[in-house]
Short mmCIF file of C-alpha atoms in Angstrom, two decimals:
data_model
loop_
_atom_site.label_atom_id
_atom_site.label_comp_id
_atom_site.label_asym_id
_atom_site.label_seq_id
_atom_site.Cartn_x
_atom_site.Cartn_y
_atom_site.Cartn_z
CA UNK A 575 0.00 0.00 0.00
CA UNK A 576 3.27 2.13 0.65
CA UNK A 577 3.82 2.25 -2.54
CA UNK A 578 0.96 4.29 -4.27
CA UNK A 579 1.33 8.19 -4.19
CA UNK A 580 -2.55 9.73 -4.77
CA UNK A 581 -1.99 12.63 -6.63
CA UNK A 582 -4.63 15.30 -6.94
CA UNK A 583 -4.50 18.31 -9.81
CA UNK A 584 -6.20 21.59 -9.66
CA UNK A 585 -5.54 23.70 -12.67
CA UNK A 586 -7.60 26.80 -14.24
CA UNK A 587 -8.14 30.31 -13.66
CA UNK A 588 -9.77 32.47 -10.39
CA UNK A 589 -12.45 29.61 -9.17
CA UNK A 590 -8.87 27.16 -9.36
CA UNK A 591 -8.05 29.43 -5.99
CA UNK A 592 -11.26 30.84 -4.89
CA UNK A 593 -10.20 34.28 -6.15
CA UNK A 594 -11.51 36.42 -3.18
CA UNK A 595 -13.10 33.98 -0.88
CA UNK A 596 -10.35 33.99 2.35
CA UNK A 597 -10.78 31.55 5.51
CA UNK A 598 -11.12 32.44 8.45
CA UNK A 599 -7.81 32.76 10.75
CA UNK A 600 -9.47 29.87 12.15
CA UNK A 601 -9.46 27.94 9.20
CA UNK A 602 -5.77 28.45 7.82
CA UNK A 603 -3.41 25.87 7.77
CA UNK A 604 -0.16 27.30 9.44
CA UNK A 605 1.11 23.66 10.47
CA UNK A 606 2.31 21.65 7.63
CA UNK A 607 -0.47 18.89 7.49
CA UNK A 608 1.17 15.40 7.67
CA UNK A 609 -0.61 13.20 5.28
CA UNK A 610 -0.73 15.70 2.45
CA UNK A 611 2.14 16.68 0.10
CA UNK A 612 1.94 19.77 -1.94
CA UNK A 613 4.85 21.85 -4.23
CA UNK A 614 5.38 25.14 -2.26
CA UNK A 615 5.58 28.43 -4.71
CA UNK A 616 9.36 28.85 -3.36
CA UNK A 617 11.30 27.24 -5.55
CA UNK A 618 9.01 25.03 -7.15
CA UNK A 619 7.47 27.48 -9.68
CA UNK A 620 9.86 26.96 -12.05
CA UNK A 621 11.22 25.35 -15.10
CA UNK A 622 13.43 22.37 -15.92
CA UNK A 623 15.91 21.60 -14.55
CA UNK A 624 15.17 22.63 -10.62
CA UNK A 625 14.29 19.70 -8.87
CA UNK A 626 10.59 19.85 -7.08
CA UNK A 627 10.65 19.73 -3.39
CA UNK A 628 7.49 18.45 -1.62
CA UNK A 629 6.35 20.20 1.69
CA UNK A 630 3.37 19.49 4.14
CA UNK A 631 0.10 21.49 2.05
CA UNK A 632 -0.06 24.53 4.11
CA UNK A 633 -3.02 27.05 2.70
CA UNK A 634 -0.28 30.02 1.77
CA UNK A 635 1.96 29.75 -1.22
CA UNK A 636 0.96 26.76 -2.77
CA UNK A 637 -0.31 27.61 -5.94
CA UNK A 638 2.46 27.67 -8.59
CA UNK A 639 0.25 30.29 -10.55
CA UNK A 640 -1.04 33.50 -8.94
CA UNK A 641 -0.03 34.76 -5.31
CA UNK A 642 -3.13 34.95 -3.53
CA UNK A 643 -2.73 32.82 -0.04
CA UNK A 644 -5.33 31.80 2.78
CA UNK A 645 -8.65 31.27 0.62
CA UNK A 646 -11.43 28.50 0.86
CA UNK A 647 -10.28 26.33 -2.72
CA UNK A 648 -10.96 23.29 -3.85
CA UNK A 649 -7.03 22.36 -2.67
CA UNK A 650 -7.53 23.41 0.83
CA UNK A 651 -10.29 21.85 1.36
CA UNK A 652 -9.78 18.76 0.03
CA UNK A 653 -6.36 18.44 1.99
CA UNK A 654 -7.83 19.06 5.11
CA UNK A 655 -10.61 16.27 4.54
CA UNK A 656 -7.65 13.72 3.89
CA UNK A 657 -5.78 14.65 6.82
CA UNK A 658 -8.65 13.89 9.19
CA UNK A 659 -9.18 10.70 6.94
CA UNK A 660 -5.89 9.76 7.01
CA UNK A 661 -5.59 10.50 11.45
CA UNK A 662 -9.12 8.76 11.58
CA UNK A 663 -7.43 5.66 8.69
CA UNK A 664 -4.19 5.06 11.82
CA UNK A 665 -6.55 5.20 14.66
CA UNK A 666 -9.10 2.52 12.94
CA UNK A 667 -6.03 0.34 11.61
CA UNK A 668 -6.54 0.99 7.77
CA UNK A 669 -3.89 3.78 7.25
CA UNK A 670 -4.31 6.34 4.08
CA UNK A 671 -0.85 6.96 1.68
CA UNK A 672 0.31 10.20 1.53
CA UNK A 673 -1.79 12.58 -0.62
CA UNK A 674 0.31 14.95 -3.51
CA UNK A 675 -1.37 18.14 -4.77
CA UNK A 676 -0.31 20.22 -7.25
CA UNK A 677 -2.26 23.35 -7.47
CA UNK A 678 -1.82 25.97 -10.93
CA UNK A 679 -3.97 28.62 -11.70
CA UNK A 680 -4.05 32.63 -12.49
CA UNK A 681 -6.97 34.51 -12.78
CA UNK A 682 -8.62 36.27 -15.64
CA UNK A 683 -6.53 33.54 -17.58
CA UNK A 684 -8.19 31.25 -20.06
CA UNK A 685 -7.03 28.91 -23.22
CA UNK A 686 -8.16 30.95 -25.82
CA UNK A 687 -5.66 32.70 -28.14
CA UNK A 688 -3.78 35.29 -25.60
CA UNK A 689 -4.48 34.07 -22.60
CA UNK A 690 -1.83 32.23 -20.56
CA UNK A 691 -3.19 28.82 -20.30
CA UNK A 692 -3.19 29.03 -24.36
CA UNK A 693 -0.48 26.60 -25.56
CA UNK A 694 1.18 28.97 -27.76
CA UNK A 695 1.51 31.66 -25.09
CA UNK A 696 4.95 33.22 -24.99
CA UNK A 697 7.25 30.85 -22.63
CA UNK A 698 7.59 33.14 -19.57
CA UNK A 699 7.87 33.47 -15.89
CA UNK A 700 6.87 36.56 -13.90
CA UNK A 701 5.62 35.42 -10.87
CA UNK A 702 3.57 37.79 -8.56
CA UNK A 703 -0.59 38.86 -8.22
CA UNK A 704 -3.18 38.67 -10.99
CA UNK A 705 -2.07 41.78 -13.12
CA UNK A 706 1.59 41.24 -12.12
CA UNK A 707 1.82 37.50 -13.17
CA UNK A 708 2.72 36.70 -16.29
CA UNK A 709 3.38 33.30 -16.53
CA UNK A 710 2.45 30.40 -19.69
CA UNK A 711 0.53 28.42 -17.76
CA UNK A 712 0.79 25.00 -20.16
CA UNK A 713 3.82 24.62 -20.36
CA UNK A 714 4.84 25.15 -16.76
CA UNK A 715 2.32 22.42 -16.09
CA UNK A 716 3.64 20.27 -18.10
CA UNK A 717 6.93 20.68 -16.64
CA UNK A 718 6.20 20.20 -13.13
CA UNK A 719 4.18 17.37 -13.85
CA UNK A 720 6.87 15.38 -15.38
CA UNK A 721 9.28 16.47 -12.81
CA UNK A 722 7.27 15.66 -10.06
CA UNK A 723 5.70 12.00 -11.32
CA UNK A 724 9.25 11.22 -12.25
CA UNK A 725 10.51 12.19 -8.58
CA UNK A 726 7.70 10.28 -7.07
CA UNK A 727 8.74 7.53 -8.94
CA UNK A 728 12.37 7.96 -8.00
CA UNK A 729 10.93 7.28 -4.65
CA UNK A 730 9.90 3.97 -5.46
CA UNK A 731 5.92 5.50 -5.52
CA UNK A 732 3.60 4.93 -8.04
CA UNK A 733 1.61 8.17 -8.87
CA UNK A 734 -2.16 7.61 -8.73
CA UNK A 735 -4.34 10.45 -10.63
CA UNK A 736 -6.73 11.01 -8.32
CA UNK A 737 -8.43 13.71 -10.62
CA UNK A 738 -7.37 16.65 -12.87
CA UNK A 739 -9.87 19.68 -11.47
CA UNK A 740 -10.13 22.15 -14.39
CA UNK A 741 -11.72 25.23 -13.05
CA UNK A 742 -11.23 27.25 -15.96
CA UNK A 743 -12.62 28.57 -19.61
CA UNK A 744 -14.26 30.97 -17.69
CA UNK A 745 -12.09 33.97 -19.59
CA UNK A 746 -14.15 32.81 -22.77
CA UNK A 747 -17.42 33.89 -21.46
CA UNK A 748 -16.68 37.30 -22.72
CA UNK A 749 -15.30 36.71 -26.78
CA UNK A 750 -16.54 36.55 -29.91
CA UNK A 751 -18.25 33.42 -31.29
CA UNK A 752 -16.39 33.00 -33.93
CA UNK A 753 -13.56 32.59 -31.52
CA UNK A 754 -15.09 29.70 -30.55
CA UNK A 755 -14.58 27.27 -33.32
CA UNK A 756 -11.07 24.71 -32.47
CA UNK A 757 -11.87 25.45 -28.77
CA UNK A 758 -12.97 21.77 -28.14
CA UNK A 759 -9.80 20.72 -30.38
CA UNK A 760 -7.48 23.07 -27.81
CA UNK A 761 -8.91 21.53 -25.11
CA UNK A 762 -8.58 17.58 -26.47
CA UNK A 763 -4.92 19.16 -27.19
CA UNK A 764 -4.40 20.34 -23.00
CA UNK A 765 -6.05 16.96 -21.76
CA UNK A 766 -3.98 14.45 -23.95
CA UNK A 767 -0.65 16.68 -22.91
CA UNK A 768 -1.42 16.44 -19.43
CA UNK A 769 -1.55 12.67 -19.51
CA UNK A 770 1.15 12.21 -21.21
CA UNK A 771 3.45 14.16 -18.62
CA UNK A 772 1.75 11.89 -16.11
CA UNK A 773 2.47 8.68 -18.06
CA UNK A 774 -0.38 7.50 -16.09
CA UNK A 775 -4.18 7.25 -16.56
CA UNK A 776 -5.21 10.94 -15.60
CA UNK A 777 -9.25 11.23 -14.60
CA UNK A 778 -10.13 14.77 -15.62
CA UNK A 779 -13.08 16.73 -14.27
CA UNK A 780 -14.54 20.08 -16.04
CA UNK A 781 -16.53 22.35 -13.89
CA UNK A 782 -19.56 23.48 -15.53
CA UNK A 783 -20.02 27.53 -15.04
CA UNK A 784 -23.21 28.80 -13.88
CA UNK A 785 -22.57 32.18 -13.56
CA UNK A 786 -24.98 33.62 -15.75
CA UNK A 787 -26.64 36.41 -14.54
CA UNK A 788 -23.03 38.03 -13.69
CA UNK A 789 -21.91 37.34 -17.40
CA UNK A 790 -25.89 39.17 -18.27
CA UNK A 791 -24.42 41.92 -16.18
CA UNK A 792 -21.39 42.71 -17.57
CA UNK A 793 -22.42 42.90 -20.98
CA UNK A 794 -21.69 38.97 -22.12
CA UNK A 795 -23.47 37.10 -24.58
CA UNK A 796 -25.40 34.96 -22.38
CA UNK A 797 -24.57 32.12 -25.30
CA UNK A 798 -21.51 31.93 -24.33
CA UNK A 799 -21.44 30.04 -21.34
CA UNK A 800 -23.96 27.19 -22.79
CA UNK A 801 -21.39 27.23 -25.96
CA UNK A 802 -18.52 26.50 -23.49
CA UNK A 803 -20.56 23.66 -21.20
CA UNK A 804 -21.49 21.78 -24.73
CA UNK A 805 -17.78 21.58 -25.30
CA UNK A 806 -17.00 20.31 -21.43
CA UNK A 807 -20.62 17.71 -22.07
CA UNK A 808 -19.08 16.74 -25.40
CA UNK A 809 -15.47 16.37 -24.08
CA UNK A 810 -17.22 14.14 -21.29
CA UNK A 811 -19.10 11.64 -23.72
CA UNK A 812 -16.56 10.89 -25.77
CA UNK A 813 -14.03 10.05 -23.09
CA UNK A 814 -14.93 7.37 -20.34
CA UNK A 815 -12.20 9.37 -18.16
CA UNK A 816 -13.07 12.91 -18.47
CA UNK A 817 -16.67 14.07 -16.07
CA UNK A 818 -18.30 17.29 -15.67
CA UNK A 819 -18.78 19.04 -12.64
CA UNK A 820 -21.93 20.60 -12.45
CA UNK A 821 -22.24 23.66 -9.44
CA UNK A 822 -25.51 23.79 -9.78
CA UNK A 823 -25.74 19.77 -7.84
CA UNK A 824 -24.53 21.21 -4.63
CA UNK A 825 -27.02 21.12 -1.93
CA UNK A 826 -26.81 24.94 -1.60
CA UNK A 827 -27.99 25.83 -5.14
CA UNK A 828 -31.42 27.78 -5.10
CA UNK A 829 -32.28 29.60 -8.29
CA UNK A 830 -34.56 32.17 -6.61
CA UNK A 831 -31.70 33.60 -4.95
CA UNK A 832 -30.70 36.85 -7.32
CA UNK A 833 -27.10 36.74 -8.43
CA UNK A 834 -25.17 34.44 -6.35
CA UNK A 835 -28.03 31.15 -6.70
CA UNK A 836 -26.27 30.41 -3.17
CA UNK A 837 -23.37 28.65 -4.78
CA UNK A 838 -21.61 32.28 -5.47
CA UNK A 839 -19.93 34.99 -3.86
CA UNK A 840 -21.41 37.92 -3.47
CA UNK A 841 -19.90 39.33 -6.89
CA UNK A 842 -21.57 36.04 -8.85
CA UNK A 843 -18.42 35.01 -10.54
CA UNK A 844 -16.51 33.33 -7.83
CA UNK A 845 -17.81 30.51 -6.19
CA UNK A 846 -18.64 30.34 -2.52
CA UNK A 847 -16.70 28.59 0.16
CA UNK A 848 -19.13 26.07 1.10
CA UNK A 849 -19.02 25.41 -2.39
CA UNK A 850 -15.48 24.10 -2.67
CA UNK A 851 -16.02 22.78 0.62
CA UNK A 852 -19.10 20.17 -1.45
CA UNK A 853 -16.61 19.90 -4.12
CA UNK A 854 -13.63 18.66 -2.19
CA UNK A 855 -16.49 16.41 -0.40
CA UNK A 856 -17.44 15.28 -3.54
CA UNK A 857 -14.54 14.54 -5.04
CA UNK A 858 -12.70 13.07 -1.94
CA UNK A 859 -15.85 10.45 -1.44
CA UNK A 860 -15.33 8.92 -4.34
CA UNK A 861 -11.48 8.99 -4.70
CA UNK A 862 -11.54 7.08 -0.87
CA UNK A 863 -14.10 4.41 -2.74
CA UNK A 864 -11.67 4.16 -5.83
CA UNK A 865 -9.01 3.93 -3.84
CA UNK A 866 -10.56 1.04 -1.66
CA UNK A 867 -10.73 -1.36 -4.32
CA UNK A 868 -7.26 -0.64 -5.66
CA UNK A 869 -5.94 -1.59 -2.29
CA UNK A 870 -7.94 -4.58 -1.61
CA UNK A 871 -7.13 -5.53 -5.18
CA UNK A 872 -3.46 -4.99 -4.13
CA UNK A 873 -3.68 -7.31 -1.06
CA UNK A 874 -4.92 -10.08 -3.20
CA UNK A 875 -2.17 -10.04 -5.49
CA UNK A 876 0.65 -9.64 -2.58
CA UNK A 877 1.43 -6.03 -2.29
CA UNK A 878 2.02 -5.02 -5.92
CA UNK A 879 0.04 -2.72 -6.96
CA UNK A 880 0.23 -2.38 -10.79
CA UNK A 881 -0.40 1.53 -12.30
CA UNK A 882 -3.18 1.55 -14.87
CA UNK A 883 -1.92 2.89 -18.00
#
């Protein structure tokens, strides 16, 4: 069981880090956790050939994107909820592996043509706040992920994929529609690059957006957003390993609430905390149920546990 190294990927734009949405002092993570593994931003945003260095996931500088520390992400949350697995997995006798997250987003950034997750962005590294960053986004990622399955590997781990969150596209609510024809091709080209730096089978979930009456209000065309979830649906149904994410499941969702539906901020563009917080539930429920049957399946056949490729 030793052996396997659960990764879990975050990638995209604002919702990636909650843009805006800050825990509590409370509700920081100041101590490195112990069961959870994360790059810090010092020295790990880079490219070849630093080494990456693995730290406990602390909630400040730990997104090799944007600096913007201490809010209520997807990452954070999901980190905490294996930590208390993982305390609750030693006390019961059925200890968790070590969880790896490796967390990449700017804001205002999408994949379109001039945006920094775009593959043909200009290869460059400014690191600093949204406006200040300047950073191409696809490439980096690709680095790090090869650097860091290879070093897990070093280890004698076996990376698991756990999930690739894209919280992104959103940047693409506001262009032209003829800018929208090759977007499903660009993202079929961002998906089948990130698994190959893994070198692993890679589960990938899009994140439907739902933010509709904030695109109304800022002038969008209101198309836009059902133009970029047909691309996410269609990306889902032709690939058994790619899901959508849809907000609008959560619990808290109530469409007669103006603006925010109760799954957004107050500014109806980034989502809420108790949002990420279902997400990271979400997500982490059925990881822990995947993750069961790879280990019982590993007991059976004495401790190997072979990667799925």
């Amino acid at each position: 069981m030793n052996k396997i190294a659960p990764v879990l990927l975050v990638f995209g734009q604002s919702n990636a880090h909650a843009s805006g949405v800050k825990l509590g002092e409370e509700e920081k993570i100041r101590v490195p956790l112990k069961h959870v593994k994360t790059l810090p931003r010092i020295p790990n945003q880079a490219f070849s050939p630093a080494p990456v260095v693995w730290e406990g996931y602390v909630s400040a500088g730990t997104n090799l994107g944007e600096t913007q520390d201490d809010t209520a992400c997807l990452p954070t949350a999901y980190a905490r909820l294996w930590e208390d697995a993982a305390e609750e997995g030693e006390k019961t006798g059925r200890p968790l592996p070590d969880l790896y997250i490796i967390r990449i987003s700017v804001g205002a950034q999408g994949v379109a043509e001039g945006y920094m997750w775009n593959p043909d962005y200009p290869r460059r590294l400014i690191p600093g706040e949204r406006g200040t960053a300047d950073i191409a986004l696809y490439p980096l990622s690709l680095d790090v992920m090869r650097r860091a399955y290879c070093d897990l590997r070093a280890r004698g781990l076996e990376p698991l994929t756990l999930g690739l969150h894209w919280l992104g596209t959103e940047e693409e609510t506001g262009i032209p529609e003829e800018k929208f024809a090759g977007l499903a091709d660009l993202h079929r080209k961002l998906i089948r690059g990130w698994r190959e730096a893994a070198g692993c089978r890679v589960p990938v979930y899009l994140y439907l957006i739902r933010s509709t009456e904030r695109s109304l209000s800022i002038g969008e065309d209101p198309a836009n957003i059902a133009r970029i979830n047909a691309i996410f649906t269609e990306l889902a149904a032709e690939d058994g390993d790619t899901e959508t994410v849809d907000p609008r499941d959560c619990p808290l969702y109530d469409p007669a609430v103006p603006f925010t539906n109760g799954i957004y901020a107050e500014d109806g563009n980034h989502l809420g905390a108790q949002t990420h917080r279902w997400f990271a539930e979400s997500a982490l429920g059925r990881d822990l149920g995947y993750l069961g049957k790879l280990l019982s399946v590993e007991e059976e056949i004495g401790g190997k546990f072979l990667s799925d490729t």
